[in-house]
Amino acid sequence: MEGILFPHATPEGREGLKEYRDRGGYQALEKTLNGSPEQLIQIVSDAGLRGRGGAGFPTGKKWQLTREAPEQPRYLILNGGEDEPGSKKDRVLLENLPHLVLEGTLLGAYAIGASKAYLYINARYDDALKTIQAALAEAKKAGYYGKNVLGSGFDLEIEVVPAPHNYVAGEDTAVIEVIEGKKAWPRQKPPFPVTVGLFGKPTAINNVETLANVPPIVLKGADWYRQFGTAESTGTMIFSLNDDVNRPGVYELPFGTPLRYLIEECGGGIKGGQKIKAIMPAAPSSAFLSPEQIDTPLDHNSMREAGSALGCGVVKLVAEGNCIVEELIKIADFFAAESCGQCPACRMETSTLAMMLKKVQAGQGGLPMLEQFGKILAFNKGKGFCNLIAMPGPPIESAIKLFPADFEAHLTTGK
């Protein structure tokens, strides 16, 4: 991976402490410790950094809310659960640039006044867990975390927690539950983690890629960062392309880059030279886009105006000749399987949607069946503790709108 903020790793893979320091590593931390947490929050806010975990919430605002919460102690959690199907960006950063991720974690902890940080990393990522442990050992020996960091009076303890392999375990409050030794079940909100989080104390939870953006911002400034991207979506984002393109991989691009550039120039186009039938900019939970929307800019506002979303940057393509109904069944089955079962509305909705799509596939129910999808989704809106209950909606509703012929073919012929 080569990019603006995230350059090549060393030929051996993991970038060690020496290599990281040779290119300015930990200078942002040293600079920040000579100033105040408020100054750090201000520069991150001025840069316009938004979360890269899917929601796009302003990072500076999250840190400010956590710091202003009166309870002590405060905690920072690096969320590297990454169970979004096809997402590889966090794993790549953890495996190749662990000190960048670690420095971002230290800066985030200093900003909110945390006394302890947790690195919550997907338990399947053996290499990432090993590289982050090695980086922690190097950083501890160099005095970058622990007691009295670099003589500043800032103390920080860090603990690594393997994250369970299930989709909901990456949701912010489910992360908190796992660290507390409980099931990966989301909590009802409010209260939000910034005021009542881990062990009932104020907690900031940031995605791996989000925190990796912080050291370059501190070192080079908010104006430098705003050179990349758009006014509302500043900087760059890492996008994951998978086996439906000729060059699968992760690609860092400035926000506002046309979707076509990612698919054709980076990914080499859809595999086999086929034509594109549909695009999911944030698989599996985003609305489908038509091939005519391939020039939509990759930024939050443009995707919202196009009727879809960026999510955490997993772009999926559906080639012509594939049936959208059958693609939806895969998505619905995934959400039905990944629902934790805590909320009856979610458990019932996800299983019902999967069952209904299979009836459509078999030609049962007729065209009136299609009207029921929207009614079920509207009835259950906002009834779950987390957002999984809403995730099957955009793919289903957009597919019915964009590809009615696929549904009609199944409903009239049963195939």
PDB file of C-alpha atoms in Angstrom, residues 86-351:
ATOM      1  CA  GLY A  86     -14.132  -7.763   2.988  1.00  0.00           C
ATOM      2  CA  SER A  87     -12.572  -5.003   5.122  1.00  0.00           C
ATOM      3  CA  LYS A  88      -8.789  -5.275   5.382  1.00  0.00           C
ATOM      4  CA  LYS A  89      -7.658  -1.708   6.095  1.00  0.00           C
ATOM      5  CA  ASP A  90      -7.203  -2.008   9.861  1.00  0.00           C
ATOM      6  CA  ARG A  91      -5.336  -5.290   9.561  1.00  0.00           C
ATOM      7  CA  VAL A  92      -2.950  -3.787   6.997  1.00  0.00           C
ATOM      8  CA  LEU A  93      -2.197  -0.808   9.253  1.00  0.00           C
ATOM      9  CA  LEU A  94      -1.700  -2.962  12.354  1.00  0.00           C
ATOM     10  CA  GLU A  95       0.554  -5.454  10.581  1.00  0.00           C
ATOM     11  CA  ASN A  96       2.686  -2.961   8.666  1.00  0.00           C
ATOM     12  CA  LEU A  97       2.608   0.347  10.544  1.00  0.00           C
ATOM     13  CA  PRO A  98       2.061  -0.569  14.216  1.00  0.00           C
ATOM     14  CA  HIS A  99       3.995   2.413  15.598  1.00  0.00           C
ATOM     15  CA  LEU A 100       1.871   4.853  13.599  1.00  0.00           C
ATOM     16  CA  VAL A 101      -1.241   3.265  15.094  1.00  0.00           C
ATOM     17  CA  LEU A 102       0.332   3.238  18.545  1.00  0.00           C
ATOM     18  CA  GLU A 103       1.387   6.900  18.372  1.00  0.00           C
ATOM     19  CA  GLY A 104      -2.151   7.830  17.340  1.00  0.00           C
ATOM     20  CA  THR A 105      -3.451   5.897  20.347  1.00  0.00           C
ATOM     21  CA  LEU A 106      -1.077   7.733  22.691  1.00  0.00           C
ATOM     22  CA  LEU A 107      -2.159  11.090  21.279  1.00  0.00           C
ATOM     23  CA  GLY A 108      -5.834  10.200  21.655  1.00  0.00           C
ATOM     24  CA  ALA A 109      -5.302   9.105  25.243  1.00  0.00           C
ATOM     25  CA  TYR A 110      -3.488  12.356  26.050  1.00  0.00           C
ATOM     26  CA  ALA A 111      -6.259  14.396  24.433  1.00  0.00           C
ATOM     27  CA  ILE A 112      -9.018  12.972  26.625  1.00  0.00           C
ATOM     28  CA  GLY A 113      -6.908  12.574  29.764  1.00  0.00           C
ATOM     29  CA  ALA A 114      -7.051   8.774  29.773  1.00  0.00           C
ATOM     30  CA  SER A 115      -5.041   6.776  32.259  1.00  0.00           C
ATOM     31  CA  LYS A 116      -5.455   3.519  30.335  1.00  0.00           C
ATOM     32  CA  ALA A 117      -5.899   2.530  26.701  1.00  0.00           C
ATOM     33  CA  TYR A 118      -7.156  -0.766  25.320  1.00  0.00           C
ATOM     34  CA  LEU A 119      -6.132  -2.136  21.930  1.00  0.00           C
ATOM     35  CA  TYR A 120      -9.125  -4.214  20.840  1.00  0.00           C
ATOM     36  CA  ILE A 121      -7.907  -6.320  17.900  1.00  0.00           C
ATOM     37  CA  ASN A 122      -9.619  -9.071  15.915  1.00  0.00           C
ATOM     38  CA  ALA A 123      -8.576 -12.393  17.470  1.00  0.00           C
ATOM     39  CA  ARG A 124      -8.096 -13.904  13.993  1.00  0.00           C
ATOM     40  CA  TYR A 125      -5.382 -11.370  13.176  1.00  0.00           C
ATOM     41  CA  ASP A 126      -2.439 -13.388  14.494  1.00  0.00           C
ATOM     42  CA  ASP A 127       0.168 -11.307  12.655  1.00  0.00           C
ATOM     43  CA  ALA A 128      -1.411  -8.027  13.734  1.00  0.00           C
ATOM     44  CA  LEU A 129      -1.470  -9.118  17.374  1.00  0.00           C
ATOM     45  CA  LYS A 130       2.188 -10.135  17.170  1.00  0.00           C
ATOM     46  CA  THR A 131       3.320  -6.920  15.477  1.00  0.00           C
ATOM     47  CA  ILE A 132       1.439  -4.672  17.887  1.00  0.00           C
ATOM     48  CA  GLN A 133       2.887  -6.558  20.865  1.00  0.00           C
ATOM     49  CA  ALA A 134       6.385  -6.139  19.420  1.00  0.00           C
ATOM     50  CA  ALA A 135       5.750  -2.425  18.837  1.00  0.00           C
ATOM     51  CA  LEU A 136       4.466  -2.026  22.395  1.00  0.00           C
ATOM     52  CA  ALA A 137       7.657  -3.577  23.755  1.00  0.00           C
ATOM     53  CA  GLU A 138       9.808  -1.214  21.651  1.00  0.00           C
ATOM     54  CA  ALA A 139       7.761   1.829  22.605  1.00  0.00           C
ATOM     55  CA  LYS A 140       7.773   0.962  26.308  1.00  0.00           C
ATOM     56  CA  LYS A 141      11.548   0.565  26.306  1.00  0.00           C
ATOM     57  CA  ALA A 142      11.911   3.945  24.559  1.00  0.00           C
ATOM     58  CA  GLY A 143       9.697   5.636  27.164  1.00  0.00           C
ATOM     59  CA  TYR A 144       6.774   6.439  24.863  1.00  0.00           C
ATOM     60  CA  TYR A 145       4.199   5.024  27.258  1.00  0.00           C
ATOM     61  CA  GLY A 146       4.047   3.964  30.879  1.00  0.00           C
ATOM     62  CA  LYS A 147       4.866   6.197  33.831  1.00  0.00           C
ATOM     63  CA  ASN A 148       5.821   9.829  33.201  1.00  0.00           C
ATOM     64  CA  VAL A 149       5.961   9.606  29.389  1.00  0.00           C
ATOM     65  CA  LEU A 150       9.032  11.496  28.132  1.00  0.00           C
ATOM     66  CA  GLY A 151       9.196  13.335  31.453  1.00  0.00           C
ATOM     67  CA  SER A 152       5.850  15.059  30.848  1.00  0.00           C
ATOM     68  CA  GLY A 153       3.978  13.754  33.874  1.00  0.00           C
ATOM     69  CA  PHE A 154       1.565  11.886  31.569  1.00  0.00           C
ATOM     70  CA  ASP A 155       0.989   8.269  32.654  1.00  0.00           C
ATOM     71  CA  LEU A 156      -0.623   5.674  30.413  1.00  0.00           C
ATOM     72  CA  GLU A 157      -1.134   1.937  30.747  1.00  0.00           C
ATOM     73  CA  ILE A 158      -1.950  -0.091  27.616  1.00  0.00           C
ATOM     74  CA  GLU A 159      -3.626  -3.502  27.383  1.00  0.00           C
ATOM     75  CA  VAL A 160      -4.299  -5.653  24.305  1.00  0.00           C
ATOM     76  CA  VAL A 161      -7.694  -7.405  24.168  1.00  0.00           C
ATOM     77  CA  PRO A 162      -8.469  -9.964  21.403  1.00  0.00           C
ATOM     78  CA  ALA A 163     -11.863  -9.254  19.839  1.00  0.00           C
ATOM     79  CA  PRO A 164     -14.344 -12.097  19.230  1.00  0.00           C
ATOM     80  CA  HIS A 165     -15.055 -13.110  15.647  1.00  0.00           C
ATOM     81  CA  ASN A 166     -18.571 -11.855  15.150  1.00  0.00           C
ATOM     82  CA  TYR A 167     -19.988  -8.802  13.412  1.00  0.00           C
ATOM     83  CA  VAL A 168     -21.729  -7.148  16.352  1.00  0.00           C
ATOM     84  CA  ALA A 169     -18.577  -7.404  18.495  1.00  0.00           C
ATOM     85  CA  GLY A 170     -17.202  -4.394  16.608  1.00  0.00           C
ATOM     86  CA  GLU A 171     -20.071  -2.104  17.705  1.00  0.00           C
ATOM     87  CA  ASP A 172     -18.778   0.460  20.204  1.00  0.00           C
ATOM     88  CA  THR A 173     -20.788  -0.589  23.236  1.00  0.00           C
ATOM     89  CA  ALA A 174     -20.342  -4.296  22.459  1.00  0.00           C
ATOM     90  CA  VAL A 175     -16.590  -3.618  22.505  1.00  0.00           C
ATOM     91  CA  ILE A 176     -16.994  -2.236  26.010  1.00  0.00           C
ATOM     92  CA  GLU A 177     -18.946  -5.312  27.098  1.00  0.00           C
ATOM     93  CA  VAL A 178     -16.223  -7.654  25.816  1.00  0.00           C
ATOM     94  CA  ILE A 179     -13.455  -5.728  27.605  1.00  0.00           C
ATOM     95  CA  GLU A 180     -15.529  -5.950  30.784  1.00  0.00           C
ATOM     96  CA  GLY A 181     -15.635  -9.734  30.358  1.00  0.00           C
ATOM     97  CA  LYS A 182     -19.229 -10.020  29.144  1.00  0.00           C
ATOM     98  CA  LYS A 183     -21.017 -11.163  25.986  1.00  0.00           C
ATOM     99  CA  ALA A 184     -20.544  -9.030  22.875  1.00  0.00           C
ATOM    100  CA  TRP A 185     -23.997  -7.474  23.221  1.00  0.00           C
ATOM    101  CA  PRO A 186     -24.566  -3.798  22.385  1.00  0.00           C
ATOM    102  CA  ARG A 187     -25.932  -1.523  25.083  1.00  0.00           C
ATOM    103  CA  GLN A 188     -28.969   0.685  24.812  1.00  0.00           C
ATOM    104  CA  LYS A 189     -28.093   4.321  24.115  1.00  0.00           C
ATOM    105  CA  PRO A 190     -28.180   6.896  25.637  1.00  0.00           C
ATOM    106  CA  PRO A 191     -26.097   7.115  27.736  1.00  0.00           C
ATOM    107  CA  PHE A 192     -23.256   7.207  25.225  1.00  0.00           C
ATOM    108  CA  PRO A 193     -19.727   5.931  25.924  1.00  0.00           C
ATOM    109  CA  VAL A 194     -18.247   9.453  26.012  1.00  0.00           C
ATOM    110  CA  THR A 195     -20.019   9.935  29.357  1.00  0.00           C
ATOM    111  CA  VAL A 196     -20.821   6.407  30.574  1.00  0.00           C
ATOM    112  CA  GLY A 197     -18.553   3.890  28.889  1.00  0.00           C
ATOM    113  CA  LEU A 198     -16.042   1.288  30.073  1.00  0.00           C
ATOM    114  CA  PHE A 199     -16.658   0.430  33.743  1.00  0.00           C
ATOM    115  CA  GLY A 200     -19.181   3.277  33.755  1.00  0.00           C
ATOM    116  CA  LYS A 201     -16.518   5.910  33.051  1.00  0.00           C
ATOM    117  CA  PRO A 202     -16.040   8.322  30.109  1.00  0.00           C
ATOM    118  CA  THR A 203     -14.611   6.454  27.127  1.00  0.00           C
ATOM    119  CA  ALA A 204     -13.554   7.426  23.604  1.00  0.00           C
ATOM    120  CA  ILE A 205     -13.651   4.592  21.061  1.00  0.00           C
ATOM    121  CA  ASN A 206     -11.783   5.209  17.810  1.00  0.00           C
ATOM    122  CA  ASN A 207     -11.194   3.058  14.754  1.00  0.00           C
ATOM    123  CA  VAL A 208      -7.629   2.017  13.875  1.00  0.00           C
ATOM    124  CA  GLU A 209      -7.521   4.104  10.693  1.00  0.00           C
ATOM    125  CA  THR A 210      -8.907   7.136  12.531  1.00  0.00           C
ATOM    126  CA  LEU A 211      -6.082   7.121  15.086  1.00  0.00           C
ATOM    127  CA  ALA A 212      -3.463   6.473  12.380  1.00  0.00           C
ATOM    128  CA  ASN A 213      -4.435   9.834  10.851  1.00  0.00           C
ATOM    129  CA  VAL A 214      -3.612  11.788  14.003  1.00  0.00           C
ATOM    130  CA  PRO A 215       0.243  11.834  14.046  1.00  0.00           C
ATOM    131  CA  PRO A 216       0.546  13.299  10.508  1.00  0.00           C
ATOM    132  CA  ILE A 217      -2.066  15.935  11.358  1.00  0.00           C
ATOM    133  CA  VAL A 218      -0.176  17.004  14.485  1.00  0.00           C
ATOM    134  CA  LEU A 219       3.197  16.979  12.749  1.00  0.00           C
ATOM    135  CA  LYS A 220       2.206  18.774   9.531  1.00  0.00           C
ATOM    136  CA  GLY A 221      -0.806  20.806  10.600  1.00  0.00           C
ATOM    137  CA  ALA A 222      -4.513  21.091   9.913  1.00  0.00           C
ATOM    138  CA  ASP A 223      -4.022  23.195   6.755  1.00  0.00           C
ATOM    139  CA  TRP A 224      -1.735  20.541   5.256  1.00  0.00           C
ATOM    140  CA  TYR A 225      -4.317  17.842   5.980  1.00  0.00           C
ATOM    141  CA  ARG A 226      -7.110  19.881   4.427  1.00  0.00           C
ATOM    142  CA  GLN A 227      -5.189  19.971   1.123  1.00  0.00           C
ATOM    143  CA  PHE A 228      -6.524  16.453   0.594  1.00  0.00           C
ATOM    144  CA  GLY A 229     -10.165  15.536   0.243  1.00  0.00           C
ATOM    145  CA  THR A 230     -13.137  17.885   0.263  1.00  0.00           C
ATOM    146  CA  ALA A 231     -14.326  20.644   2.572  1.00  0.00           C
ATOM    147  CA  GLU A 232     -16.657  18.287   4.443  1.00  0.00           C
ATOM    148  CA  SER A 233     -14.623  15.077   4.121  1.00  0.00           C
ATOM    149  CA  THR A 234     -10.995  16.023   4.667  1.00  0.00           C
ATOM    150  CA  GLY A 235      -7.905  13.873   4.199  1.00  0.00           C
ATOM    151  CA  THR A 236      -7.782  10.401   2.735  1.00  0.00           C
ATOM    152  CA  MET A 237      -9.507   7.076   3.275  1.00  0.00           C
ATOM    153  CA  ILE A 238      -8.433   3.483   2.770  1.00  0.00           C
ATOM    154  CA  PHE A 239     -10.752   1.448   0.533  1.00  0.00           C
ATOM    155  CA  SER A 240     -10.878  -2.348   0.309  1.00  0.00           C
ATOM    156  CA  LEU A 241     -11.399  -4.091  -3.035  1.00  0.00           C
ATOM    157  CA  ASN A 242     -11.845  -7.841  -3.105  1.00  0.00           C
ATOM    158  CA  ASP A 243     -11.945 -10.707  -5.591  1.00  0.00           C
ATOM    159  CA  ASP A 244     -14.562  -9.131  -7.856  1.00  0.00           C
ATOM    160  CA  VAL A 245     -11.823  -6.908  -9.384  1.00  0.00           C
ATOM    161  CA  ASN A 246      -8.612  -7.782 -11.216  1.00  0.00           C
ATOM    162  CA  ARG A 247      -6.314  -6.195  -8.612  1.00  0.00           C
ATOM    163  CA  PRO A 248      -7.762  -6.822  -5.155  1.00  0.00           C
ATOM    164  CA  GLY A 249      -6.165  -4.845  -2.350  1.00  0.00           C
ATOM    165  CA  VAL A 250      -6.380  -1.798  -0.132  1.00  0.00           C
ATOM    166  CA  TYR A 251      -6.015   1.642  -1.683  1.00  0.00           C
ATOM    167  CA  GLU A 252      -5.576   5.005   0.018  1.00  0.00           C
ATOM    168  CA  LEU A 253      -7.256   7.835  -1.900  1.00  0.00           C
ATOM    169  CA  PRO A 254      -8.198  11.440  -1.121  1.00  0.00           C
ATOM    170  CA  PHE A 255     -11.875  11.931  -0.354  1.00  0.00           C
ATOM    171  CA  GLY A 256     -13.666  13.173  -3.453  1.00  0.00           C
ATOM    172  CA  THR A 257     -11.860  10.778  -5.816  1.00  0.00           C
ATOM    173  CA  PRO A 258     -14.378   9.394  -8.347  1.00  0.00           C
ATOM    174  CA  LEU A 259     -15.564   5.868  -7.646  1.00  0.00           C
ATOM    175  CA  ARG A 260     -14.574   5.007 -11.237  1.00  0.00           C
ATOM    176  CA  TYR A 261     -10.899   5.730 -10.452  1.00  0.00           C
ATOM    177  CA  LEU A 262     -10.916   3.269  -7.539  1.00  0.00           C
ATOM    178  CA  ILE A 263     -12.599   0.543  -9.583  1.00  0.00           C
ATOM    179  CA  GLU A 264     -10.824   0.942 -12.917  1.00  0.00           C
ATOM    180  CA  GLU A 265      -7.428   2.526 -12.226  1.00  0.00           C
ATOM    181  CA  CYS A 266      -6.741   0.923  -8.850  1.00  0.00           C
ATOM    182  CA  GLY A 267      -8.691  -2.322  -9.101  1.00  0.00           C
ATOM    183  CA  GLY A 268      -8.167  -2.871 -12.823  1.00  0.00           C
ATOM    184  CA  GLY A 269     -11.890  -3.172 -13.472  1.00  0.00           C
ATOM    185  CA  ILE A 270     -14.296  -5.978 -12.766  1.00  0.00           C
ATOM    186  CA  LYS A 271     -12.840  -9.458 -13.115  1.00  0.00           C
ATOM    187  CA  GLY A 272     -13.243 -11.156 -16.469  1.00  0.00           C
ATOM    188  CA  GLY A 273     -13.892  -7.915 -18.327  1.00  0.00           C
ATOM    189  CA  GLN A 274     -17.608  -8.083 -17.604  1.00  0.00           C
ATOM    190  CA  LYS A 275     -19.849  -5.053 -17.362  1.00  0.00           C
ATOM    191  CA  ILE A 276     -20.917  -3.754 -13.967  1.00  0.00           C
ATOM    192  CA  LYS A 277     -24.523  -4.331 -12.997  1.00  0.00           C
ATOM    193  CA  ALA A 278     -24.456  -2.813  -9.495  1.00  0.00           C
ATOM    194  CA  ILE A 279     -22.056  -1.205  -7.024  1.00  0.00           C
ATOM    195  CA  MET A 280     -22.150  -1.347  -3.226  1.00  0.00           C
ATOM    196  CA  PRO A 281     -19.892   1.451  -1.893  1.00  0.00           C
ATOM    197  CA  ALA A 282     -20.123   0.120   1.669  1.00  0.00           C
ATOM    198  CA  ALA A 283     -20.868  -3.576   1.496  1.00  0.00           C
ATOM    199  CA  PRO A 284     -22.901  -5.226   2.877  1.00  0.00           C
ATOM    200  CA  SER A 285     -25.081  -2.508   4.431  1.00  0.00           C
ATOM    201  CA  SER A 286     -25.187   0.273   1.828  1.00  0.00           C
ATOM    202  CA  ALA A 287     -27.700   0.949  -0.896  1.00  0.00           C
ATOM    203  CA  PHE A 288     -26.787  -0.248  -4.391  1.00  0.00           C
ATOM    204  CA  LEU A 289     -25.699   2.268  -7.000  1.00  0.00           C
ATOM    205  CA  SER A 290     -26.315   1.806 -10.709  1.00  0.00           C
ATOM    206  CA  PRO A 291     -23.440   1.675 -13.248  1.00  0.00           C
ATOM    207  CA  GLU A 292     -24.450   5.192 -14.346  1.00  0.00           C
ATOM    208  CA  GLN A 293     -23.391   6.427 -10.876  1.00  0.00           C
ATOM    209  CA  ILE A 294     -19.810   5.162 -11.194  1.00  0.00           C
ATOM    210  CA  ASP A 295     -18.431   8.716 -11.258  1.00  0.00           C
ATOM    211  CA  THR A 296     -19.890   9.555  -7.843  1.00  0.00           C
ATOM    212  CA  PRO A 297     -17.130  11.100  -5.679  1.00  0.00           C
ATOM    213  CA  LEU A 298     -15.937   9.037  -2.732  1.00  0.00           C
ATOM    214  CA  ASP A 299     -16.939  11.354   0.086  1.00  0.00           C
ATOM    215  CA  HIS A 300     -19.691  11.327   2.691  1.00  0.00           C
ATOM    216  CA  ASN A 301     -21.862  14.088   1.208  1.00  0.00           C
ATOM    217  CA  SER A 302     -21.672  12.870  -2.389  1.00  0.00           C
ATOM    218  CA  MET A 303     -22.513   9.306  -1.430  1.00  0.00           C
ATOM    219  CA  ARG A 304     -25.437  10.473   0.689  1.00  0.00           C
ATOM    220  CA  GLU A 305     -26.751  12.569  -2.221  1.00  0.00           C
ATOM    221  CA  ALA A 306     -26.431   9.511  -4.471  1.00  0.00           C
ATOM    222  CA  GLY A 307     -28.579   7.562  -2.006  1.00  0.00           C
ATOM    223  CA  SER A 308     -25.844   5.396  -0.516  1.00  0.00           C
ATOM    224  CA  ALA A 309     -22.989   5.619   2.019  1.00  0.00           C
ATOM    225  CA  LEU A 310     -19.214   5.170   2.408  1.00  0.00           C
ATOM    226  CA  GLY A 311     -19.229   3.043   5.553  1.00  0.00           C
ATOM    227  CA  CYS A 312     -15.743   1.747   6.246  1.00  0.00           C
ATOM    228  CA  GLY A 313     -14.774   1.630   2.580  1.00  0.00           C
ATOM    229  CA  VAL A 314     -15.516  -1.915   1.393  1.00  0.00           C
ATOM    230  CA  VAL A 315     -16.548  -1.582  -2.262  1.00  0.00           C
ATOM    231  CA  LYS A 316     -18.340  -4.551  -3.837  1.00  0.00           C
ATOM    232  CA  LEU A 317     -19.236  -4.983  -7.500  1.00  0.00           C
ATOM    233  CA  VAL A 318     -21.937  -7.152  -9.027  1.00  0.00           C
ATOM    234  CA  ALA A 319     -21.316  -8.177 -12.638  1.00  0.00           C
ATOM    235  CA  GLU A 320     -23.979  -8.356 -15.321  1.00  0.00           C
ATOM    236  CA  GLY A 321     -25.455 -11.837 -15.511  1.00  0.00           C
ATOM    237  CA  ASN A 322     -25.764 -12.133 -11.751  1.00  0.00           C
ATOM    238  CA  CYS A 323     -29.171 -11.987 -10.096  1.00  0.00           C
ATOM    239  CA  ILE A 324     -29.673  -9.218  -7.546  1.00  0.00           C
ATOM    240  CA  VAL A 325     -32.251 -11.301  -5.651  1.00  0.00           C
ATOM    241  CA  GLU A 326     -29.642 -13.968  -5.052  1.00  0.00           C
ATOM    242  CA  GLU A 327     -27.091 -11.341  -3.989  1.00  0.00           C
ATOM    243  CA  LEU A 328     -29.624  -9.999  -1.489  1.00  0.00           C
ATOM    244  CA  ILE A 329     -30.224 -13.457  -0.045  1.00  0.00           C
ATOM    245  CA  LYS A 330     -26.511 -13.710   0.783  1.00  0.00           C
ATOM    246  CA  ILE A 331     -26.661 -10.316   2.502  1.00  0.00           C
ATOM    247  CA  ALA A 332     -29.870 -11.121   4.407  1.00  0.00           C
ATOM    248  CA  ASP A 333     -28.527 -14.493   5.534  1.00  0.00           C
ATOM    249  CA  PHE A 334     -25.401 -12.747   6.806  1.00  0.00           C
ATOM    250  CA  PHE A 335     -27.352 -10.264   8.927  1.00  0.00           C
ATOM    251  CA  ALA A 336     -29.686 -12.974  10.222  1.00  0.00           C
ATOM    252  CA  ALA A 337     -26.673 -15.041  11.295  1.00  0.00           C
ATOM    253  CA  GLU A 338     -24.819 -12.079  12.808  1.00  0.00           C
ATOM    254  CA  SER A 339     -27.728 -10.664  14.822  1.00  0.00           C
ATOM    255  CA  CYS A 340     -26.709 -11.303  18.426  1.00  0.00           C
ATOM    256  CA  GLY A 341     -30.310 -12.146  19.347  1.00  0.00           C
ATOM    257  CA  GLN A 342     -30.488  -9.712  22.246  1.00  0.00           C
ATOM    258  CA  CYS A 343     -33.230  -7.541  20.688  1.00  0.00           C
ATOM    259  CA  PRO A 344     -36.379  -9.475  19.652  1.00  0.00           C
ATOM    260  CA  ALA A 345     -37.193  -6.932  16.919  1.00  0.00           C
ATOM    261  CA  CYS A 346     -33.798  -7.420  15.252  1.00  0.00           C
ATOM    262  CA  ARG A 347     -33.848 -11.179  15.630  1.00  0.00           C
ATOM    263  CA  MET A 348     -37.299 -11.407  14.075  1.00  0.00           C
ATOM    264  CA  GLU A 349     -36.722  -8.803  11.360  1.00  0.00           C
ATOM    265  CA  THR A 350     -33.464 -10.222  10.008  1.00  0.00           C
ATOM    266  CA  SER A 351     -34.771 -13.800   9.867  1.00  0.00           C
TER     267      SER A 351
END
